Short mmCIF file of C-alpha atoms in Angstrom, two decimals:
data_model
loop_
_atom_site.label_atom_id
_atom_site.label_comp_id
_atom_site.label_asym_id
_atom_site.label_seq_id
_atom_site.Cartn_x
_atom_site.Cartn_y
_atom_site.Cartn_z
CA MET A 4 82.63 90.45 33.40
CA ALA A 5 84.52 89.95 36.68
CA TRP A 6 82.65 91.67 39.06
CA SER A 7 85.61 93.23 40.95
CA ASN A 8 86.35 95.22 37.54
CA HIS A 9 82.72 97.00 37.32
CA SER A 10 84.53 100.01 39.01
CA VAL A 11 86.87 100.06 36.29
CA ILE A 12 84.95 99.43 33.37
CA THR A 13 80.97 101.18 34.00
CA GLU A 14 79.63 101.19 30.58
CA PHE A 15 80.91 100.45 27.03
CA VAL A 16 81.04 102.55 23.74
CA PHE A 17 79.58 101.15 20.37
CA THR A 18 80.87 102.14 17.17
CA GLY A 19 77.85 101.53 15.64
CA LEU A 20 77.01 101.53 11.99
CA SER A 21 78.06 105.19 10.65
CA ASP A 22 80.37 107.91 12.11
CA ASP A 23 78.26 110.41 9.50
CA PRO A 24 75.68 112.84 10.94
CA LEU A 25 73.56 112.37 7.17
CA ILE A 26 74.09 108.25 6.63
CA GLN A 27 72.92 107.96 9.96
CA ALA A 28 69.75 110.09 9.48
CA LEU A 29 69.32 108.22 6.69
CA LEU A 30 69.55 104.76 8.43
CA PHE A 31 67.80 106.39 10.86
CA ALA A 32 64.89 106.17 8.80
CA LEU A 33 65.52 102.98 7.26
CA PHE A 34 65.72 100.89 10.48
CA LEU A 35 62.48 102.80 12.68
CA GLY A 36 60.82 101.72 8.80
CA ILE A 37 61.59 98.58 9.62
CA TYR A 38 61.03 98.41 12.91
CA VAL A 39 57.52 99.58 12.89
CA PHE A 40 56.74 97.20 10.03
CA THR A 41 58.27 94.62 11.77
CA MET A 42 55.81 95.37 14.64
CA THR A 43 53.15 96.07 12.18
CA GLY A 44 53.40 92.40 10.13
CA ASN A 45 53.60 90.37 13.77
CA LEU A 46 51.22 91.73 15.49
CA THR A 47 48.76 91.49 12.93
CA MET A 48 49.57 87.88 12.19
CA LEU A 49 49.50 86.73 16.00
CA LEU A 50 45.98 88.97 15.70
CA VAL A 51 44.54 87.34 12.88
CA ILE A 52 45.47 83.80 13.90
CA THR A 53 44.01 84.50 17.25
CA ALA A 54 41.31 85.82 16.13
CA ASP A 55 40.20 83.42 13.18
CA SER A 56 39.22 79.87 14.06
CA HIS A 57 40.00 78.07 10.98
CA LEU A 58 44.18 79.23 11.92
CA HIS A 59 43.72 77.15 15.35
CA THR A 60 45.26 74.26 14.28
CA PRO A 61 49.34 73.19 15.35
CA MET A 62 50.99 75.41 12.29
CA TYR A 63 50.15 78.41 12.88
CA PHE A 64 50.23 77.51 17.01
CA PHE A 65 53.42 77.73 15.69
CA LEU A 66 53.27 80.73 13.49
CA SER A 67 51.98 82.83 16.03
CA ASN A 68 54.83 81.84 18.70
CA LEU A 69 57.36 83.01 16.12
CA SER A 70 55.34 86.19 15.67
CA PHE A 71 55.37 86.66 19.21
CA LEU A 72 58.80 86.34 19.31
CA ASP A 73 60.34 88.14 16.40
CA LEU A 74 58.70 91.17 18.05
CA CYS A 75 60.80 90.36 21.40
CA PHE A 76 63.88 89.65 19.31
CA SER A 77 63.73 92.84 17.59
CA SER A 78 62.59 94.87 20.56
CA VAL A 79 65.94 93.24 22.08
CA THR A 80 68.35 95.78 20.09
CA VAL A 81 66.21 97.83 17.13
CA PRO A 82 64.82 100.73 20.10
CA LYS A 83 68.60 101.15 21.02
CA LEU A 84 69.97 100.83 17.59
CA LEU A 85 67.43 103.82 16.42
CA LYS A 86 68.53 105.56 19.67
CA ASP A 87 72.37 105.53 19.10
CA LEU A 88 71.53 106.59 15.29
CA LEU A 89 70.78 110.05 17.20
CA SER A 90 73.08 110.15 19.52
CA ALA A 91 76.35 111.46 19.51
CA LYS A 92 78.44 109.21 22.22
CA LYS A 93 76.65 105.45 21.56
CA THR A 94 76.58 103.93 25.21
CA ILE A 95 75.58 101.05 27.14
CA SER A 96 76.32 100.62 30.49
CA VAL A 97 78.11 96.86 31.68
CA GLU A 98 74.42 95.57 33.23
CA GLY A 99 72.53 96.87 30.47
CA CYS A 100 75.47 94.65 27.74
CA LEU A 101 75.43 91.83 30.08
CA ALA A 102 71.06 91.58 29.94
CA GLN A 103 70.81 92.55 26.01
CA VAL A 104 73.40 89.65 25.25
CA PHE A 105 71.35 87.18 27.38
CA PHE A 106 67.70 87.93 25.35
CA VAL A 107 69.68 88.51 22.17
CA PHE A 108 70.65 84.40 23.17
CA ILE A 109 67.23 83.18 24.49
CA THR A 110 64.95 84.69 22.21
CA ALA A 111 67.36 83.84 18.82
CA GLY A 112 67.78 80.23 20.53
CA THR A 113 64.06 79.68 21.35
CA GLU A 114 63.41 81.09 17.08
CA ALA A 115 65.99 77.95 16.19
CA PHE A 116 64.17 75.61 18.83
CA LEU A 117 61.05 76.81 17.12
CA LEU A 118 61.68 76.60 13.44
CA SER A 119 63.03 72.79 13.83
CA MET A 120 59.32 71.86 16.08
CA MET A 121 58.03 73.60 12.71
CA ALA A 122 59.83 71.50 10.38
CA TYR A 123 59.07 68.44 12.32
CA ASP A 124 55.03 69.23 11.82
CA ARG A 125 55.16 69.79 8.05
CA TYR A 126 56.76 66.54 8.20
CA ALA A 127 53.85 64.68 10.34
CA ALA A 128 50.91 67.25 7.82
CA VAL A 129 53.14 65.62 4.33
CA CYS A 130 54.22 62.59 5.31
CA HIS A 131 51.60 61.45 7.87
CA PRO A 132 48.73 62.76 7.06
CA LEU A 133 45.90 60.23 8.26
CA LEU A 134 48.09 60.43 11.41
CA TYR A 135 49.17 64.15 11.81
CA GLY A 136 46.14 64.50 14.66
CA GLN A 137 47.62 61.93 16.93
CA MET A 138 51.18 63.40 16.10
CA MET A 139 50.92 67.17 16.89
CA SER A 140 48.12 66.78 19.46
CA ASN A 141 47.68 70.01 21.68
CA GLU A 142 49.58 68.63 24.58
CA LEU A 143 52.44 67.79 22.07
CA CYS A 144 52.40 71.44 20.72
CA LEU A 145 52.47 72.97 23.67
CA LYS A 146 54.93 70.76 25.44
CA LEU A 147 57.26 71.41 22.57
CA VAL A 148 56.95 75.48 22.44
CA LEU A 149 57.75 75.12 26.47
CA LEU A 150 60.87 72.71 25.50
CA SER A 151 62.12 75.51 23.46
CA TRP A 152 62.21 78.57 25.84
CA GLY A 153 63.80 75.86 28.51
CA LEU A 154 66.18 75.08 26.13
CA ALA A 155 66.80 78.27 24.75
CA SER A 156 67.01 80.10 28.14
CA LEU A 157 69.97 76.85 29.29
CA SER A 158 71.83 78.24 27.09
CA SER A 159 71.55 81.43 27.14
CA VAL A 160 72.49 80.85 31.02
CA VAL A 161 75.82 79.70 29.77
CA ILE A 162 76.45 82.33 26.96
CA VAL A 163 76.18 84.79 29.72
CA LEU A 164 78.13 83.59 32.39
CA LEU A 165 80.99 83.37 29.90
CA ALA A 166 79.90 86.87 29.99
CA VAL A 167 80.03 87.58 33.64
CA ASN A 168 83.86 86.16 34.16
CA LEU A 169 85.76 88.17 31.06
CA ASP A 170 87.80 91.02 33.27
CA PHE A 171 88.15 93.92 30.83
CA CYS A 172 90.88 96.17 32.12
CA GLU A 173 90.92 99.66 29.41
CA SER A 174 89.38 98.99 26.46
CA TYR A 175 85.27 99.54 26.40
CA THR A 176 85.33 100.05 22.71
CA ILE A 177 82.80 97.59 21.25
CA HIS A 178 82.46 97.67 17.43
CA HIS A 179 79.34 96.41 17.00
CA TYR A 180 75.99 98.27 17.22
CA THR A 181 74.67 96.24 20.04
CA CYS A 182 76.49 93.23 23.12
CA GLU A 183 77.52 90.66 21.49
CA LEU A 184 79.12 87.89 22.83
CA PRO A 185 81.47 87.78 20.16
CA SER A 186 82.23 91.18 19.88
CA LEU A 187 83.23 91.47 23.30
CA PHE A 188 85.63 89.31 23.36
CA PRO A 189 88.35 91.01 21.81
CA LEU A 190 88.00 93.77 24.54
CA SER A 191 89.11 91.52 27.40
CA CYS A 192 92.60 91.24 28.55
CA SER A 193 92.31 87.65 29.68
CA ASP A 194 92.74 84.51 28.16
CA ILE A 195 89.63 83.74 26.80
CA SER A 196 90.83 80.11 24.30
CA ILE A 197 88.42 78.40 27.05
CA ASN A 198 85.55 81.05 26.47
CA VAL A 199 85.69 80.61 22.73
CA ASP A 200 85.87 76.92 22.40
CA ILE A 201 82.61 77.08 24.63
CA LEU A 202 80.86 79.86 22.56
CA ILE A 203 81.96 77.53 19.55
CA CYS A 204 80.58 74.62 20.78
CA SER A 205 77.36 75.68 22.21
CA THR A 206 76.77 77.32 19.12
CA LEU A 207 77.93 73.64 17.10
CA LEU A 208 75.48 71.97 19.41
CA HIS A 209 72.20 74.65 19.08
CA GLY A 210 72.95 75.00 15.14
CA LEU A 211 73.80 71.11 14.96
CA GLY A 212 70.72 69.89 17.18
CA THR A 213 67.83 72.34 15.26
CA PHE A 214 68.88 72.16 11.93
CA LEU A 215 69.62 67.59 11.42
CA PRO A 216 66.05 67.63 12.89
CA ILE A 217 64.95 69.68 10.21
CA PHE A 218 67.32 68.58 7.66
CA PHE A 219 65.84 65.05 7.89
CA SER A 220 61.85 66.19 8.63
CA TYR A 221 62.57 67.60 4.49
CA ALA A 222 64.75 64.74 3.27
CA ARG A 223 61.37 62.71 4.38
CA ILE A 224 59.46 65.61 2.96
CA VAL A 225 60.55 65.92 -0.14
CA SER A 226 60.70 61.59 -0.92
CA THR A 227 57.25 62.15 0.11
CA VAL A 228 56.69 64.76 -2.59
CA LEU A 229 58.03 63.28 -5.22
CA SER A 230 56.40 59.96 -4.83
CA MET A 231 53.05 61.66 -5.56
CA GLU A 232 51.24 61.44 -8.30
CA SER A 233 49.13 64.04 -7.91
CA THR A 234 50.52 67.20 -9.63
CA THR A 235 48.52 69.20 -7.20
CA GLY A 236 49.23 67.75 -4.31
CA ARG A 237 53.41 67.94 -5.28
CA SER A 238 52.32 71.72 -5.65
CA LYS A 239 50.47 72.42 -2.86
CA ALA A 240 52.79 70.31 -0.29
CA PHE A 241 56.31 71.88 -1.98
CA ASN A 242 54.08 75.76 -1.31
CA THR A 243 53.11 74.62 2.10
CA CYS A 244 57.37 74.11 3.23
CA SER A 245 58.15 76.76 0.33
CA SER A 246 57.75 79.04 2.99
CA HIS A 247 59.54 77.74 6.14
CA LEU A 248 62.45 76.93 4.35
CA ILE A 249 63.48 80.29 3.71
CA ALA A 250 62.76 81.74 7.06
CA VAL A 251 65.24 78.82 7.72
CA VAL A 252 68.16 79.69 5.05
CA LEU A 253 67.59 83.32 6.50
CA PHE A 254 67.87 82.54 9.99
CA PHE A 255 70.36 80.10 10.65
CA GLY A 256 72.51 81.99 7.16
CA SER A 257 73.61 84.51 8.84
CA GLY A 258 73.41 83.93 13.06
CA LEU A 259 76.18 80.70 12.16
CA ILE A 260 77.88 83.60 10.16
CA ARG A 261 77.94 85.63 13.20
CA TYR A 262 78.62 83.24 16.00
CA LEU A 263 81.18 80.45 13.98
CA MET A 264 83.47 82.86 11.93
CA PRO A 265 86.33 85.03 13.74
CA THR A 266 84.79 88.52 14.86
CA SER A 267 86.75 91.15 13.10
CA GLY A 268 84.49 94.45 13.55
CA SER A 269 83.91 94.23 9.70
CA SER A 270 81.10 94.80 7.54
CA LEU A 271 79.98 91.18 7.17
CA ASP A 272 79.63 90.50 10.88
CA LEU A 273 77.72 94.05 10.86
CA LEU A 274 75.21 92.37 7.93
CA SER A 275 74.59 89.06 9.66
CA SER A 276 74.00 90.77 13.00
CA LEU A 277 71.81 93.24 11.05
CA GLN A 278 69.96 90.10 8.77
CA TYR A 279 68.79 88.22 11.25
CA SER A 280 67.91 90.76 14.51
CA ALA A 281 65.54 93.45 12.16
CA VAL A 282 65.68 91.98 8.74
CA THR A 283 64.46 88.55 9.57
CA PRO A 284 61.49 89.28 11.84
CA MET A 285 60.68 92.42 9.32
CA LEU A 286 60.12 89.22 6.46
CA ASN A 287 58.74 86.05 8.29
CA PRO A 288 54.77 88.00 8.44
CA LEU A 289 55.82 88.68 4.62
CA ILE A 290 57.12 85.61 4.17
CA TYR A 291 54.04 82.76 5.27
CA SER A 292 51.42 85.24 4.53
CA LEU A 293 52.31 86.37 1.01
CA LYS A 294 52.36 82.60 0.37
CA ASN A 295 50.30 80.97 1.97
CA GLN A 296 46.33 81.17 0.94
CA GLU A 297 44.59 80.42 4.24
CA VAL A 298 46.34 83.29 5.98
CA LYS A 299 45.22 85.57 3.01
CA ALA A 300 41.83 84.50 3.72
CA ALA A 301 41.96 85.25 7.33
CA VAL A 302 43.03 88.27 6.84
CA ARG A 303 40.42 88.94 4.75
CA ARG A 304 37.86 87.73 7.18
CA THR A 305 39.28 89.83 9.95
CA LEU A 306 38.91 92.67 8.79
CA GLY A 307 35.90 92.20 7.20
CA LYS A 308 34.50 91.49 11.09
CA CYS A 309 36.17 94.98 12.07
CA LEU A 310 34.64 96.44 9.31
CA ARG A 311 31.02 95.33 10.50
CA TYR A 312 32.22 96.07 13.74
CA LEU A 313 32.86 100.16 12.75
CA GLU A 314 29.54 100.09 11.12
#
């Protein structure tokens, strides 16, 4: 977005999810419920993991960071969506749009890296159980999380610079419910071919750079599990990894569709964005708690402590 054009375009207008007042009211109730559930679920996970010493392990350290990221990720887009569903005119300032682009990328990018780190953690636990403590030391886990934030921040700065350099002449209507770079490209009156190429390359590098470690980690995990003689051991290993795999498929599937497919303003664009920015952060606490006996036991212990304290 060329700074000289800020006097021409000072705000953007979202088309949103619907123009029908009744549908907007129903959508407001739906996404308010999703947001409250997201906040409650992820805050509960953070509280339980922090309070229960049994969960002070690398896997749950990563999971607590995932819960924090989901809180941030959902808060970048959903509150603004809720406000717009109650507003006649859905606008956002140029600066607000740039900020939203940045924070969507940094939270989504960090989550992608974190899911990759979690896959390596599962690989170490299943394939090298005797060396797990050495391979996943507390110091290494902290460095991996900081590396995730650092790489995602660098990628986000590149993405925002692409948006800053766009020229907007007259068109200011975003056919979406939030500011994402693919939705800004059709509004630009400058040549965006290089910007599109950089976005695709950045998305591919980011996606492949995080997905390939996941793929190779699980290839080794599957090979190790299939070589186990104990049925109980196989079942425990698959149960440990299945939650993470579900989270990976939900997040990467919708994210790659959104940033690699041409922007058309279609329902698919909206659904893919809603999937990874609103639905997945809500589902992650369920995915990691319903199939995890340790989390269930920790929740019961934490609730028991709270009840005893209240008595």
